[in-house]
């Protein structure tokens, strides 16, 4: 039974580690999505600045073009990273599910074993009580 408890503890630890990894991936994805939203806000702000600049100065338009190209590359990199992380999240979710299934399987087996052991102990106790009762009854018949 001690080995089974150790095995359950091991599987519980593994399941928790896989769950932590999944949460780290989810946090990383959320962080990238926030960065993408900040980039979008920055692009909108720059567009507003260019559109409201006095007389459409050439320097402002030129600087915006460079900024826009850089922003587009950043957005593409973020999208690729998010897609990659989404794949890793899917894999991590599968691993978490499998880890919890393995843990549950061992917990059910331990509970079943404990139930069998309790039943066996109760059966032995009942046999001992029955033997004692038979001996008491036999003594009372021979004494009487």
PDB file of C-alpha atoms in Angstrom:
ATOM      1  CA  UNK A   1       0.000   0.000   0.000  1.00  0.00           C
ATOM      2  CA  UNK A   2       2.931   2.322   0.724  1.00  0.00           C
ATOM      3  CA  UNK A   3       4.194   1.885  -2.842  1.00  0.00           C
ATOM      4  CA  UNK A   4       0.764   2.784  -4.196  1.00  0.00           C
ATOM      5  CA  UNK A   5       0.645   5.952  -2.077  1.00  0.00           C
ATOM      6  CA  UNK A   6       4.066   6.921  -3.401  1.00  0.00           C
ATOM      7  CA  UNK A   7       2.887   6.245  -6.934  1.00  0.00           C
ATOM      8  CA  UNK A   8      -0.195   8.399  -6.380  1.00  0.00           C
ATOM      9  CA  UNK A   9       1.950  11.208  -4.991  1.00  0.00           C
ATOM     10  CA  UNK A  10       4.223  10.944  -8.041  1.00  0.00           C
ATOM     11  CA  UNK A  11       1.299  11.107 -10.462  1.00  0.00           C
ATOM     12  CA  UNK A  12      -0.240  14.009  -8.541  1.00  0.00           C
ATOM     13  CA  UNK A  13       3.056  15.890  -8.769  1.00  0.00           C
ATOM     14  CA  UNK A  14       3.343  15.143 -12.503  1.00  0.00           C
ATOM     15  CA  UNK A  15      -0.225  16.297 -13.128  1.00  0.00           C
ATOM     16  CA  UNK A  16       0.408  19.509 -11.188  1.00  0.00           C
ATOM     17  CA  UNK A  17       3.606  20.178 -13.146  1.00  0.00           C
ATOM     18  CA  UNK A  18       1.826  19.695 -16.461  1.00  0.00           C
ATOM     19  CA  UNK A  19      -0.979  21.970 -15.289  1.00  0.00           C
ATOM     20  CA  UNK A  20       1.571  24.634 -14.313  1.00  0.00           C
ATOM     21  CA  UNK A  21       3.207  24.377 -17.731  1.00  0.00           C
ATOM     22  CA  UNK A  22      -0.182  24.812 -19.369  1.00  0.00           C
ATOM     23  CA  UNK A  23      -0.892  27.906 -17.282  1.00  0.00           C
ATOM     24  CA  UNK A  24       2.515  29.338 -18.207  1.00  0.00           C
ATOM     25  CA  UNK A  25       1.718  28.855 -21.895  1.00  0.00           C
ATOM     26  CA  UNK A  26      -1.682  30.474 -21.440  1.00  0.00           C
ATOM     27  CA  UNK A  27      -0.068  33.425 -19.664  1.00  0.00           C
ATOM     28  CA  UNK A  28       2.510  33.738 -22.445  1.00  0.00           C
ATOM     29  CA  UNK A  29      -0.232  33.725 -25.074  1.00  0.00           C
ATOM     30  CA  UNK A  30      -2.204  36.354 -23.158  1.00  0.00           C
ATOM     31  CA  UNK A  31       0.934  38.494 -22.864  1.00  0.00           C
ATOM     32  CA  UNK A  32       1.515  38.283 -26.611  1.00  0.00           C
ATOM     33  CA  UNK A  33      -2.104  39.189 -27.290  1.00  0.00           C
ATOM     34  CA  UNK A  34      -1.728  42.222 -25.013  1.00  0.00           C
ATOM     35  CA  UNK A  35       1.387  43.225 -26.922  1.00  0.00           C
ATOM     36  CA  UNK A  36      -0.534  42.884 -30.171  1.00  0.00           C
ATOM     37  CA  UNK A  37      -3.318  45.082 -28.805  1.00  0.00           C
ATOM     38  CA  UNK A  38      -0.756  47.667 -27.659  1.00  0.00           C
ATOM     39  CA  UNK A  39       0.822  47.595 -31.106  1.00  0.00           C
ATOM     40  CA  UNK A  40      -2.583  48.152 -32.716  1.00  0.00           C
ATOM     41  CA  UNK A  41      -3.221  51.077 -30.384  1.00  0.00           C
ATOM     42  CA  UNK A  42       0.195  52.507 -31.214  1.00  0.00           C
ATOM     43  CA  UNK A  43      -0.478  52.241 -34.957  1.00  0.00           C
ATOM     44  CA  UNK A  44      -3.837  53.967 -34.558  1.00  0.00           C
ATOM     45  CA  UNK A  45      -2.210  56.707 -32.513  1.00  0.00           C
ATOM     46  CA  UNK A  46       0.488  57.251 -35.137  1.00  0.00           C
ATOM     47  CA  UNK A  47      -2.120  57.343 -37.897  1.00  0.00           C
ATOM     48  CA  UNK A  48      -4.002  60.000 -35.954  1.00  0.00           C
ATOM     49  CA  UNK A  49      -0.804  62.020 -35.501  1.00  0.00           C
ATOM     50  CA  UNK A  50       0.000  61.835 -39.227  1.00  0.00           C
ATOM     51  CA  UNK A  51      -3.540  62.780 -40.241  1.00  0.00           C
ATOM     52  CA  UNK A  52      -3.704  65.732 -37.863  1.00  0.00           C
ATOM     53  CA  UNK A  53      -0.196  67.097 -38.495  1.00  0.00           C
ATOM     54  CA  UNK A  54      -0.021  70.568 -39.978  1.00  0.00           C
ATOM     55  CA  UNK A  55      -0.213  70.495 -43.726  1.00  0.00           C
ATOM     56  CA  UNK A  56       0.776  66.829 -44.011  1.00  0.00           C
ATOM     57  CA  UNK A  57       4.486  67.441 -43.423  1.00  0.00           C
ATOM     58  CA  UNK A  58       6.699  65.169 -45.519  1.00  0.00           C
ATOM     59  CA  UNK A  59       8.810  64.103 -42.539  1.00  0.00           C
ATOM     60  CA  UNK A  60       5.779  62.874 -40.645  1.00  0.00           C
ATOM     61  CA  UNK A  61       4.572  60.769 -43.569  1.00  0.00           C
ATOM     62  CA  UNK A  62       8.024  59.343 -44.215  1.00  0.00           C
ATOM     63  CA  UNK A  63       8.504  58.454 -40.555  1.00  0.00           C
ATOM     64  CA  UNK A  64       5.068  56.846 -40.436  1.00  0.00           C
ATOM     65  CA  UNK A  65       5.862  54.617 -43.433  1.00  0.00           C
ATOM     66  CA  UNK A  66       8.934  53.245 -41.663  1.00  0.00           C
ATOM     67  CA  UNK A  67       6.972  52.848 -38.447  1.00  0.00           C
ATOM     68  CA  UNK A  68       4.141  51.052 -40.270  1.00  0.00           C
ATOM     69  CA  UNK A  69       6.528  48.563 -41.933  1.00  0.00           C
ATOM     70  CA  UNK A  70       8.096  47.794 -38.585  1.00  0.00           C
ATOM     71  CA  UNK A  71       4.678  47.441 -36.953  1.00  0.00           C
ATOM     72  CA  UNK A  72       3.543  45.039 -39.682  1.00  0.00           C
ATOM     73  CA  UNK A  73       6.635  42.861 -39.134  1.00  0.00           C
ATOM     74  CA  UNK A  74       6.043  42.907 -35.386  1.00  0.00           C
ATOM     75  CA  UNK A  75       2.400  41.935 -35.845  1.00  0.00           C
ATOM     76  CA  UNK A  76       3.382  39.030 -38.121  1.00  0.00           C
ATOM     77  CA  UNK A  77       5.969  37.832 -35.596  1.00  0.00           C
ATOM     78  CA  UNK A  78       3.440  38.054 -32.788  1.00  0.00           C
ATOM     79  CA  UNK A  79       0.855  36.154 -34.848  1.00  0.00           C
ATOM     80  CA  UNK A  80       3.397  33.409 -35.621  1.00  0.00           C
ATOM     81  CA  UNK A  81       4.327  33.196 -31.950  1.00  0.00           C
ATOM     82  CA  UNK A  82       0.685  33.026 -30.883  1.00  0.00           C
ATOM     83  CA  UNK A  83       0.003  30.264 -33.432  1.00  0.00           C
ATOM     84  CA  UNK A  84       3.005  28.323 -32.171  1.00  0.00           C
ATOM     85  CA  UNK A  85       1.921  28.753 -28.577  1.00  0.00           C
ATOM     86  CA  UNK A  86      -1.636  27.718 -29.465  1.00  0.00           C
ATOM     87  CA  UNK A  87      -0.221  24.427 -30.790  1.00  0.00           C
ATOM     88  CA  UNK A  88       1.826  23.977 -27.636  1.00  0.00           C
ATOM     89  CA  UNK A  89      -1.271  24.764 -25.538  1.00  0.00           C
ATOM     90  CA  UNK A  90      -3.244  22.066 -27.363  1.00  0.00           C
ATOM     91  CA  UNK A  91      -0.469  19.557 -26.715  1.00  0.00           C
ATOM     92  CA  UNK A  92      -0.197  20.642 -23.078  1.00  0.00           C
ATOM     93  CA  UNK A  93      -3.966  20.263 -22.592  1.00  0.00           C
ATOM     94  CA  UNK A  94      -3.725  16.696 -23.871  1.00  0.00           C
ATOM     95  CA  UNK A  95      -0.809  15.976 -21.530  1.00  0.00           C
ATOM     96  CA  UNK A  96      -2.692  17.450 -18.561  1.00  0.00           C
ATOM     97  CA  UNK A  97      -5.733  15.328 -19.372  1.00  0.00           C
ATOM     98  CA  UNK A  98      -3.618  12.189 -19.655  1.00  0.00           C
ATOM     99  CA  UNK A  99      -1.797  12.970 -16.401  1.00  0.00           C
ATOM    100  CA  UNK A 100      -5.058  13.463 -14.515  1.00  0.00           C
ATOM    101  CA  UNK A 101      -6.481  10.261 -16.012  1.00  0.00           C
ATOM    102  CA  UNK A 102      -3.413   8.336 -14.826  1.00  0.00           C
ATOM    103  CA  UNK A 103      -3.708   9.907 -11.385  1.00  0.00           C
ATOM    104  CA  UNK A 104      -7.409   9.055 -11.179  1.00  0.00           C
ATOM    105  CA  UNK A 105      -6.723   5.489 -12.326  1.00  0.00           C
ATOM    106  CA  UNK A 106      -4.218   5.012  -9.492  1.00  0.00           C
ATOM    107  CA  UNK A 107      -6.502   6.665  -6.939  1.00  0.00           C
ATOM    108  CA  UNK A 108      -9.377   4.377  -7.938  1.00  0.00           C
ATOM    109  CA  UNK A 109      -7.091   1.345  -7.740  1.00  0.00           C
ATOM    110  CA  UNK A 110      -5.921   2.415  -4.268  1.00  0.00           C
ATOM    111  CA  UNK A 111      -9.508   2.920  -3.109  1.00  0.00           C
ATOM    112  CA  UNK A 112     -10.474  -0.465  -4.505  1.00  0.00           C
ATOM    113  CA  UNK A 113      -7.516  -2.127  -2.791  1.00  0.00           C
ATOM    114  CA  UNK A 114      -8.361  -0.415   0.502  1.00  0.00           C
ATOM    115  CA  UNK A 115     -11.973  -1.588   0.167  1.00  0.00           C
ATOM    116  CA  UNK A 116     -10.815  -5.169  -0.497  1.00  0.00           C
ATOM    117  CA  UNK A 117      -8.452  -5.064   2.473  1.00  0.00           C
ATOM    118  CA  UNK A 118     -11.191  -3.710   4.722  1.00  0.00           C
ATOM    119  CA  UNK A 119     -13.567  -6.429   3.499  1.00  0.00           C
ATOM    120  CA  UNK A 120     -10.934  -9.094   4.148  1.00  0.00           C
ATOM    121  CA  UNK A 121     -10.254  -7.703   7.635  1.00  0.00           C
ATOM    122  CA  UNK A 122     -14.000  -7.670   8.370  1.00  0.00           C
ATOM    123  CA  UNK A 123     -14.317 -11.245   7.086  1.00  0.00           C
ATOM    124  CA  UNK A 124     -11.460 -12.446   9.321  1.00  0.00           C
ATOM    125  CA  UNK A 125     -12.944 -10.624  12.291  1.00  0.00           C
ATOM    126  CA  UNK A 126     -16.323 -12.218  11.611  1.00  0.00           C
ATOM    127  CA  UNK A 127     -14.717 -15.679  11.392  1.00  0.00           C
ATOM    128  CA  UNK A 128     -12.937 -15.106  14.709  1.00  0.00           C
ATOM    129  CA  UNK A 129     -16.194 -13.965  16.334  1.00  0.00           C
ATOM    130  CA  UNK A 130     -18.029 -16.973  14.903  1.00  0.00           C
ATOM    131  CA  UNK A 131     -15.334 -19.348  16.227  1.00  0.00           C
ATOM    132  CA  UNK A 132     -15.551 -17.738  19.661  1.00  0.00           C
ATOM    133  CA  UNK A 133     -19.334 -18.018  19.622  1.00  0.00           C
ATOM    134  CA  UNK A 134     -19.126 -21.698  18.594  1.00  0.00           C
ATOM    135  CA  UNK A 135     -16.629 -22.408  21.365  1.00  0.00           C
ATOM    136  CA  UNK A 136     -18.810 -20.625  23.913  1.00  0.00           C
ATOM    137  CA  UNK A 137     -21.838 -22.575  22.722  1.00  0.00           C
ATOM    138  CA  UNK A 138     -19.946 -25.869  22.807  1.00  0.00           C
ATOM    139  CA  UNK A 139     -18.710 -25.173  26.352  1.00  0.00           C
ATOM    140  CA  UNK A 140     -22.225 -24.318  27.499  1.00  0.00           C
ATOM    141  CA  UNK A 141     -23.569 -27.611  26.069  1.00  0.00           C
ATOM    142  CA  UNK A 142     -20.872 -29.740  27.647  1.00  0.00           C
ATOM    143  CA  UNK A 143     -21.144 -27.977  30.999  1.00  0.00           C
ATOM    144  CA  UNK A 144     -24.876 -28.332  31.135  1.00  0.00           C
TER     145      UNK A 144
END
